[in-house]
Short mmCIF file of N, CA, C and O in Angstrom, two decimals:
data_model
loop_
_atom_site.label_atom_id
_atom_site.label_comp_id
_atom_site.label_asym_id
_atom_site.label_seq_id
_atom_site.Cartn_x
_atom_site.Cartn_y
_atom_site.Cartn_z
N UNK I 138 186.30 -240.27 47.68
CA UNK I 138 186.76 -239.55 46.51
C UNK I 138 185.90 -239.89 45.29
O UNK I 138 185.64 -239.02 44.45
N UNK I 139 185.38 -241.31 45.16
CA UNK I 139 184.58 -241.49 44.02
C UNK I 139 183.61 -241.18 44.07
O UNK I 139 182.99 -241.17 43.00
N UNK I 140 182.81 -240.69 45.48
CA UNK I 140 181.66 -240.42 45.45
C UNK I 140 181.35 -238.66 44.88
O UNK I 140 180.35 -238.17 44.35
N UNK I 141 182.76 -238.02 45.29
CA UNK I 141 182.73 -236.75 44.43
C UNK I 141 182.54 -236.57 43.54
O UNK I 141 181.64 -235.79 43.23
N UNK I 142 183.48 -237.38 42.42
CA UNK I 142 183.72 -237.14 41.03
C UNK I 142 182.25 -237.43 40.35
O UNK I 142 181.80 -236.83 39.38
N UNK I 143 181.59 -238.53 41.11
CA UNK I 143 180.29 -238.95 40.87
C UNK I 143 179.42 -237.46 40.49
O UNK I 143 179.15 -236.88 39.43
N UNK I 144 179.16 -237.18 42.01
CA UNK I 144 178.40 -236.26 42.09
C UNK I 144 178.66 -234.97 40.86
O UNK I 144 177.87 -234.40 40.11
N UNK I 145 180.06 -234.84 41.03
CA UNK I 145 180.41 -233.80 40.34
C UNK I 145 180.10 -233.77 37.98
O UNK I 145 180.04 -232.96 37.05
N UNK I 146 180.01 -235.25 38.25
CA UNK I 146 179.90 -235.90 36.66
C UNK I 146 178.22 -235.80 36.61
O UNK I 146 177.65 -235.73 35.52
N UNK I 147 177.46 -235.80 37.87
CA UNK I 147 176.15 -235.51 37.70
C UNK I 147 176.13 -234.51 37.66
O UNK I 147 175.61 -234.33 36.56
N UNK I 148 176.33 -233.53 38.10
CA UNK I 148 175.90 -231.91 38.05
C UNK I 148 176.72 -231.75 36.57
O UNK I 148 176.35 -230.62 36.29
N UNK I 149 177.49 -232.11 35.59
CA UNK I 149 177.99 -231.54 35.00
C UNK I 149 177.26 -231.84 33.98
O UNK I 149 177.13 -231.00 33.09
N UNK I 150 176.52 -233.37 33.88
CA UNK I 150 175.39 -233.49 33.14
C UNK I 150 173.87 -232.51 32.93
O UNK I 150 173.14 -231.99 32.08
N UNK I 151 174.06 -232.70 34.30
CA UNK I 151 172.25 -231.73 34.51
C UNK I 151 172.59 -230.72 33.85
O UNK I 151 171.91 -230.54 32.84
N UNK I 152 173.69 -229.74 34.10
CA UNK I 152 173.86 -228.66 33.59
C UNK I 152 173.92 -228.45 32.05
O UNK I 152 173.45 -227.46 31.49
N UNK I 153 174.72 -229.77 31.22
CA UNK I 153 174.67 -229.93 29.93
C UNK I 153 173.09 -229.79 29.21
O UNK I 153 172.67 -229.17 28.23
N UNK I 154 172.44 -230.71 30.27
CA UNK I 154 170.89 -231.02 29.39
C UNK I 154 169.87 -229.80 29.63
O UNK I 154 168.69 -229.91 29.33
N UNK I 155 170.32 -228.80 30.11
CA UNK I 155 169.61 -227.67 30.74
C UNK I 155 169.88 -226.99 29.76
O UNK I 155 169.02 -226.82 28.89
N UNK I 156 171.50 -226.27 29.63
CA UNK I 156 171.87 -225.52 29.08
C UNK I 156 171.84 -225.65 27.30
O UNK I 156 171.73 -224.55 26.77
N UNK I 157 171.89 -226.53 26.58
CA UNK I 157 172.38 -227.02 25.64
C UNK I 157 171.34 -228.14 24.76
O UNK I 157 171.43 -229.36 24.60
N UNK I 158 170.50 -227.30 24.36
CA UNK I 158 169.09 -228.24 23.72
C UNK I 158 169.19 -229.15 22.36
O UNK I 158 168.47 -230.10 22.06
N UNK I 159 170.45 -228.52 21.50
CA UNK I 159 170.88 -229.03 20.31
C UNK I 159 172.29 -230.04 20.53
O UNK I 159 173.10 -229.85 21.45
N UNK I 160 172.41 -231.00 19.64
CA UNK I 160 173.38 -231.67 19.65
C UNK I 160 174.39 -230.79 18.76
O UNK I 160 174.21 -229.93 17.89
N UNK I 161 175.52 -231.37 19.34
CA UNK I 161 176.49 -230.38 19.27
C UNK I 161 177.06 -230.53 17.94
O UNK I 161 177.42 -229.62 17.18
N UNK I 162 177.11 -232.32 17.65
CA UNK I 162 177.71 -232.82 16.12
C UNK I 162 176.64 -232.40 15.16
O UNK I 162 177.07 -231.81 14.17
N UNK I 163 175.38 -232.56 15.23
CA UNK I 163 174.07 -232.97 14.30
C UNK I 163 173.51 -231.69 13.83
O UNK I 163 173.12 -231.51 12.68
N UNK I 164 173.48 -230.48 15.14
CA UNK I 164 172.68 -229.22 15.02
C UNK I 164 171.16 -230.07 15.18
O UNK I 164 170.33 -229.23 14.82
N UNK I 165 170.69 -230.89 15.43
CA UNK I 165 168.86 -231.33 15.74
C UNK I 165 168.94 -231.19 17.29
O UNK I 165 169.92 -231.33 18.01
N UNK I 166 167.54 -230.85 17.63
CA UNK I 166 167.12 -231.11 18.78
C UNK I 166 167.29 -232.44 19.70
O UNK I 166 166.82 -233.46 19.20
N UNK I 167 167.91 -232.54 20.97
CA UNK I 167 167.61 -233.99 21.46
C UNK I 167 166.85 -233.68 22.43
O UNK I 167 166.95 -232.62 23.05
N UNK I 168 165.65 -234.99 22.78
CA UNK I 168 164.50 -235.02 23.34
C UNK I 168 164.95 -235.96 24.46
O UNK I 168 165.26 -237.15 24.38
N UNK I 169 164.89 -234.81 26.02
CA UNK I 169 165.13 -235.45 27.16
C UNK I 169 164.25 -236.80 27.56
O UNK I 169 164.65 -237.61 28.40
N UNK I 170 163.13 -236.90 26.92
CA UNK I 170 162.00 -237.89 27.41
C UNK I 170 162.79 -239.29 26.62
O UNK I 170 162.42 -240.37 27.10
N UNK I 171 163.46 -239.35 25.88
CA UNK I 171 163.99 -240.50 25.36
C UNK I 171 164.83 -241.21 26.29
O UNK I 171 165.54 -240.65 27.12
N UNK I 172 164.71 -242.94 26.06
CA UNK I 172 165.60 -243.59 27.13
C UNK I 172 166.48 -243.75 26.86
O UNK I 172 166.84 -244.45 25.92
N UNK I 173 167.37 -242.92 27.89
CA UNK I 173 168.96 -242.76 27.39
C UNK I 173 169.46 -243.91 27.44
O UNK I 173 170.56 -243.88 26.88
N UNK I 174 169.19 -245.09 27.89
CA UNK I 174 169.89 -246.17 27.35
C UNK I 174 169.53 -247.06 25.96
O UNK I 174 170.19 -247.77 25.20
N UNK I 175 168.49 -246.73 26.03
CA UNK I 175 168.10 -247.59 24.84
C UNK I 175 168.03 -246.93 23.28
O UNK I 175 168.29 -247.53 22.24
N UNK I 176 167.61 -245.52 23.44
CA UNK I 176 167.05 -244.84 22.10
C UNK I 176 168.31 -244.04 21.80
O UNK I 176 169.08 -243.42 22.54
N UNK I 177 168.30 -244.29 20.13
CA UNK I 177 169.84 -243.85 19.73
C UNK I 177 169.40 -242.32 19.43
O UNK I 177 170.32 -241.91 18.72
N UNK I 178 168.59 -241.38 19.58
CA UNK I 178 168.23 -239.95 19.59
C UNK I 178 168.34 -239.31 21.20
O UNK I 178 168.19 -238.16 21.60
N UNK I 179 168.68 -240.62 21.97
CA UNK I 179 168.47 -239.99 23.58
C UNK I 179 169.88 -239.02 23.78
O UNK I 179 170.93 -239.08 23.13
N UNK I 180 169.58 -238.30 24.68
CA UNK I 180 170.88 -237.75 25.26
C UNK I 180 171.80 -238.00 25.71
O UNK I 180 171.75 -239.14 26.17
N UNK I 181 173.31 -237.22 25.94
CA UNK I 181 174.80 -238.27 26.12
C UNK I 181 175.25 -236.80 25.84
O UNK I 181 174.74 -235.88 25.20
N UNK I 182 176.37 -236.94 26.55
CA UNK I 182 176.99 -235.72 27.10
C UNK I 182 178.58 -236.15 26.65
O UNK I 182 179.18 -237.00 27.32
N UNK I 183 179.01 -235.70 25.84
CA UNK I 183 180.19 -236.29 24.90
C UNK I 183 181.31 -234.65 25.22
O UNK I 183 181.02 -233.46 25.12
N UNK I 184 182.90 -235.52 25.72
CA UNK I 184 184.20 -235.01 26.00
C UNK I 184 184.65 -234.43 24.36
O UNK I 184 184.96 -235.06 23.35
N UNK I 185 184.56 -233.31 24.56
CA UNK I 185 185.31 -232.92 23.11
C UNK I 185 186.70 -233.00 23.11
O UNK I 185 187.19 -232.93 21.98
N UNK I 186 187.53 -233.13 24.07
CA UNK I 186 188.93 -233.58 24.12
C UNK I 186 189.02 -234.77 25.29
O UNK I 186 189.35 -234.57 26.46
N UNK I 187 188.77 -235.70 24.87
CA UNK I 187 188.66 -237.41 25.41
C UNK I 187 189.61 -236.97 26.41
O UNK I 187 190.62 -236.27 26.38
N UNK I 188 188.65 -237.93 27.80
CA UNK I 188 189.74 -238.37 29.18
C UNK I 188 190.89 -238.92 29.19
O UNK I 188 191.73 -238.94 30.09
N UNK I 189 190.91 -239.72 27.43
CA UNK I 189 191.96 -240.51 27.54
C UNK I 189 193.34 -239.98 27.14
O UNK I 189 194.40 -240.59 27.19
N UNK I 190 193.05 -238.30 26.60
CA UNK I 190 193.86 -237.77 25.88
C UNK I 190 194.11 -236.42 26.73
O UNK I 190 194.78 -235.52 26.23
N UNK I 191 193.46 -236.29 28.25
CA UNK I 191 193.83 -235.39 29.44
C UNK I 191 192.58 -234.40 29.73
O UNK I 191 192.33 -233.72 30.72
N UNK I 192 191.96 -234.56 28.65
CA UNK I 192 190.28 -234.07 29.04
C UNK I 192 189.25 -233.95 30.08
O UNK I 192 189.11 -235.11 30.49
N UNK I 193 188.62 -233.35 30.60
CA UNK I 193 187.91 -233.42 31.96
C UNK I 193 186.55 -234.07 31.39
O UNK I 193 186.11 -233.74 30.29
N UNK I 194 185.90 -235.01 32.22
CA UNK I 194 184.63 -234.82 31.97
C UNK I 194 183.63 -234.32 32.95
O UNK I 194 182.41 -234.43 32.98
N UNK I 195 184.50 -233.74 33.73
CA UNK I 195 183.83 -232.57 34.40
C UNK I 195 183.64 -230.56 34.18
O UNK I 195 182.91 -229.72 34.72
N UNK I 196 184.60 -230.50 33.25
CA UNK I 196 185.22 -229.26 32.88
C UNK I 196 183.91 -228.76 32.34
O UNK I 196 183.59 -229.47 31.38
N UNK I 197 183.07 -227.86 32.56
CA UNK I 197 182.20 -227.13 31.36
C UNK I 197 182.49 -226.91 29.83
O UNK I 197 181.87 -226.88 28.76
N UNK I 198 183.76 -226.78 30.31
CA UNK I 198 184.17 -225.80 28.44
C UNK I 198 184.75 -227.14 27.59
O UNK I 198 185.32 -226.98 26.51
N UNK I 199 184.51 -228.64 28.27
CA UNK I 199 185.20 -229.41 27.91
C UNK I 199 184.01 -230.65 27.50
O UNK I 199 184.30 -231.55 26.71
N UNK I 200 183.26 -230.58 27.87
CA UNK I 200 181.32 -231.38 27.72
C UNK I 200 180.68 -230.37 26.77
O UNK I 200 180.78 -229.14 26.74
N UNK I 201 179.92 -231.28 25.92
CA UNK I 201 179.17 -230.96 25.02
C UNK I 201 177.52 -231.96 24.62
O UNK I 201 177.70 -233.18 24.61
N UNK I 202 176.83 -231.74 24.47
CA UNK I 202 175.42 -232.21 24.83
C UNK I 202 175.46 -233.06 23.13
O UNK I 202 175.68 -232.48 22.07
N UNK I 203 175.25 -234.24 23.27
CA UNK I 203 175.24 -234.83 21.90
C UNK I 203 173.86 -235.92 22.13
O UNK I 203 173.40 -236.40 23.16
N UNK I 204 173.41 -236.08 20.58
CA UNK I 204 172.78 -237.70 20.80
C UNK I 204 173.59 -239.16 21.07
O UNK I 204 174.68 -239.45 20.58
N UNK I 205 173.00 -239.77 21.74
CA UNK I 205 173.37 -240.85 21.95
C UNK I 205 174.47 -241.63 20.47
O UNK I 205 175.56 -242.21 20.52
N UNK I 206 173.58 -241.29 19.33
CA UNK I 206 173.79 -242.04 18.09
C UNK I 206 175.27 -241.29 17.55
O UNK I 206 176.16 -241.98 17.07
N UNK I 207 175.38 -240.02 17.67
CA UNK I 207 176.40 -238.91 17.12
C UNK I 207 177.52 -239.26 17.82
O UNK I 207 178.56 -239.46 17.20
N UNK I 208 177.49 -239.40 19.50
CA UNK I 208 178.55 -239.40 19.89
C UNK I 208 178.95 -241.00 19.77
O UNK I 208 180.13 -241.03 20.12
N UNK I 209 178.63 -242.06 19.51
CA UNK I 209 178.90 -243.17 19.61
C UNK I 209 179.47 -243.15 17.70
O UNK I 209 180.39 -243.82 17.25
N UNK I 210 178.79 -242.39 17.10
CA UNK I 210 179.50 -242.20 15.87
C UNK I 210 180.92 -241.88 15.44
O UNK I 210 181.87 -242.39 14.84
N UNK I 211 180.51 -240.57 16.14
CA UNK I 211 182.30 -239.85 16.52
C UNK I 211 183.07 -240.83 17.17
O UNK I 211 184.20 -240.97 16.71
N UNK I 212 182.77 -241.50 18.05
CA UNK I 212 184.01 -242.41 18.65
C UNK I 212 185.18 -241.48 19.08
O UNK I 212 184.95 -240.31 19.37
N UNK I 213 186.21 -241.92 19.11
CA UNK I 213 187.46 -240.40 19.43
C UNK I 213 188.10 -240.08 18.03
O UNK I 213 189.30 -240.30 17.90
N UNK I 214 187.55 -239.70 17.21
CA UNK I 214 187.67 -239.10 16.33
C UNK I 214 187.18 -237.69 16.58
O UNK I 214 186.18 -237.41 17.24
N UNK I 215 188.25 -236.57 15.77
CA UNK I 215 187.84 -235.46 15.75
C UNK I 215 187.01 -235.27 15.05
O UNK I 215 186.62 -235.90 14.06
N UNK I 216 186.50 -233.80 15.83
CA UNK I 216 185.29 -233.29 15.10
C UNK I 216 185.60 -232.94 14.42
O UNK I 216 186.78 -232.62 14.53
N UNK I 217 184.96 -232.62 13.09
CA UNK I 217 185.33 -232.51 11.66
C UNK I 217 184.25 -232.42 10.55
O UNK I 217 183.49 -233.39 10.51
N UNK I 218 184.09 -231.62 9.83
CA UNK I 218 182.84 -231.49 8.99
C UNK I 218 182.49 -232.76 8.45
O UNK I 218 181.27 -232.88 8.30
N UNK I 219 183.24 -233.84 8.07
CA UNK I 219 182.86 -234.77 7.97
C UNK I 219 181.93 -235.68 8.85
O UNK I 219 180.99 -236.41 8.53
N UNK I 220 182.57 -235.37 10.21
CA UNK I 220 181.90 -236.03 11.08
C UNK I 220 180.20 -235.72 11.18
O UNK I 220 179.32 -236.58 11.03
N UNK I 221 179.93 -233.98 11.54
CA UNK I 221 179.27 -233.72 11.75
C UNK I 221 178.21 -234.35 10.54
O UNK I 221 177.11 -234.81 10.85
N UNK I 222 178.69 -234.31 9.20
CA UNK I 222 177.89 -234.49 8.19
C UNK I 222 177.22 -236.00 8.01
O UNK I 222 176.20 -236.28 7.38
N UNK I 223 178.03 -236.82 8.70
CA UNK I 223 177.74 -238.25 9.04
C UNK I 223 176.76 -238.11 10.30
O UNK I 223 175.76 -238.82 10.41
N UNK I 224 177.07 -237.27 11.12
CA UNK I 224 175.86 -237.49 12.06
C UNK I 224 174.80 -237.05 11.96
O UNK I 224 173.92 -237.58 12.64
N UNK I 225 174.48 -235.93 11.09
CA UNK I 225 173.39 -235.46 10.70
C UNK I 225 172.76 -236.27 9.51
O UNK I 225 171.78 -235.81 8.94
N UNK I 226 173.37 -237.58 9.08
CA UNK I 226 172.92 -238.27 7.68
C UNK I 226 171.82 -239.51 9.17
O UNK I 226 170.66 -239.79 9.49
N UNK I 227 173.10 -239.79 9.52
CA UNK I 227 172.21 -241.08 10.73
C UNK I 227 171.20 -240.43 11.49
O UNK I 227 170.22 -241.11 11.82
N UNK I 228 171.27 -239.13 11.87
CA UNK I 228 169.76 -238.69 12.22
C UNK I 228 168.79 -238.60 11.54
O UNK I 228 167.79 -239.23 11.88
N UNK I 229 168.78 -238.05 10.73
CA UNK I 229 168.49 -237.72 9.71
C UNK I 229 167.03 -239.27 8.95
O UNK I 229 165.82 -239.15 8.74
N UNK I 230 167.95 -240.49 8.78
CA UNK I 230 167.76 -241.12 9.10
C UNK I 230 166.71 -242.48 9.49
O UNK I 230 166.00 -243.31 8.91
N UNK I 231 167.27 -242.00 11.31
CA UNK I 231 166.01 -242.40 11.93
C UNK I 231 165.25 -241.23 12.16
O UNK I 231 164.57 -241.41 13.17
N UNK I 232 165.07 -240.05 11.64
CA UNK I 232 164.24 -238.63 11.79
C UNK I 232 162.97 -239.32 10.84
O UNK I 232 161.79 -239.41 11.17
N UNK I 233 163.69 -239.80 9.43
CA UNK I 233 162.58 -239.82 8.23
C UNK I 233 162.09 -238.27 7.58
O UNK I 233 162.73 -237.38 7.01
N UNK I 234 160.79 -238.38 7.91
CA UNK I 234 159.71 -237.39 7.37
C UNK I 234 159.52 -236.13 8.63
O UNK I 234 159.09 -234.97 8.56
N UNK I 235 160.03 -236.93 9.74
CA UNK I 235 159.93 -235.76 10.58
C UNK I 235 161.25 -235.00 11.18
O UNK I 235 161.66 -234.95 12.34
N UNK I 236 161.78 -234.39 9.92
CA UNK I 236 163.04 -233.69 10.19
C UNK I 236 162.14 -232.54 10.78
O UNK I 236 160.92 -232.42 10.69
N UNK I 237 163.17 -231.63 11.48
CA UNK I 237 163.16 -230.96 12.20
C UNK I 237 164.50 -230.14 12.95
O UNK I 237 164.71 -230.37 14.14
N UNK I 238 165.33 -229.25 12.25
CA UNK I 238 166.65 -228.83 12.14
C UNK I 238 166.40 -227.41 12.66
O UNK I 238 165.89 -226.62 11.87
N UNK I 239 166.80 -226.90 14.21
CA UNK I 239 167.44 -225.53 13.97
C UNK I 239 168.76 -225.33 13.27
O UNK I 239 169.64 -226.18 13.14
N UNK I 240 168.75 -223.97 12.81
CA UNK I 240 169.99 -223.75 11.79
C UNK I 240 170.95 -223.20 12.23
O UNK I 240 170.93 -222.37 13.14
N UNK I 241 172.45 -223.81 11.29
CA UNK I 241 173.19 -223.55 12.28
C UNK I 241 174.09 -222.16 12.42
O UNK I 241 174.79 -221.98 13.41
#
């Protein structure tokens, strides 16, 4: 059974980082070549209604493609213009001089 949910939490990723080029809190680009463990611009695939609160993190309509830095920002806090505006300040950031924003 765990080896499903596995599999199934991988495909739900691939599909995130395919489909979904902008972070979802920030509106910036995240760059797949970054090490998702280490670099706070890497990719992370963030529950917009937390597992802990009955959320899938397998559901499509329920995953959302974030940076590493945004979603560890958000924490389980709702999304909220505030939020977003905090995550786009910490990108922002470590961006510097090389911002780079599609609009939203």
């Amino acid at each position: 059974m765990d080896s499903l949910r596995t599999r199934a939490r991988r495909a739900t990723i691939a599909h995130v980082r395919k489909t979904q080029p902008d972070c979802h809190l920030c509106g910036y680009p995240i760059d797949l070549t970054l090490d998702a463990q280490r670099h706070p611009l890497a990719s992370s695939v963030d529950e917009v209604h937390l597992r802990s609160r009955g959320g899938s993190a397998t559901d499509l309509t329920n995953v959302a493609h974030a940076h590493r830095i945004c979603n560890g920002s958000r924490g389980i806090k709702p999304i909220t213009p505030d939020v977003r505006a905090r995550c786009r300040a910490l990108v922002e950031s470590i961006l510097g001089d090389n911002v780079t924003r599609r609009p939203w």
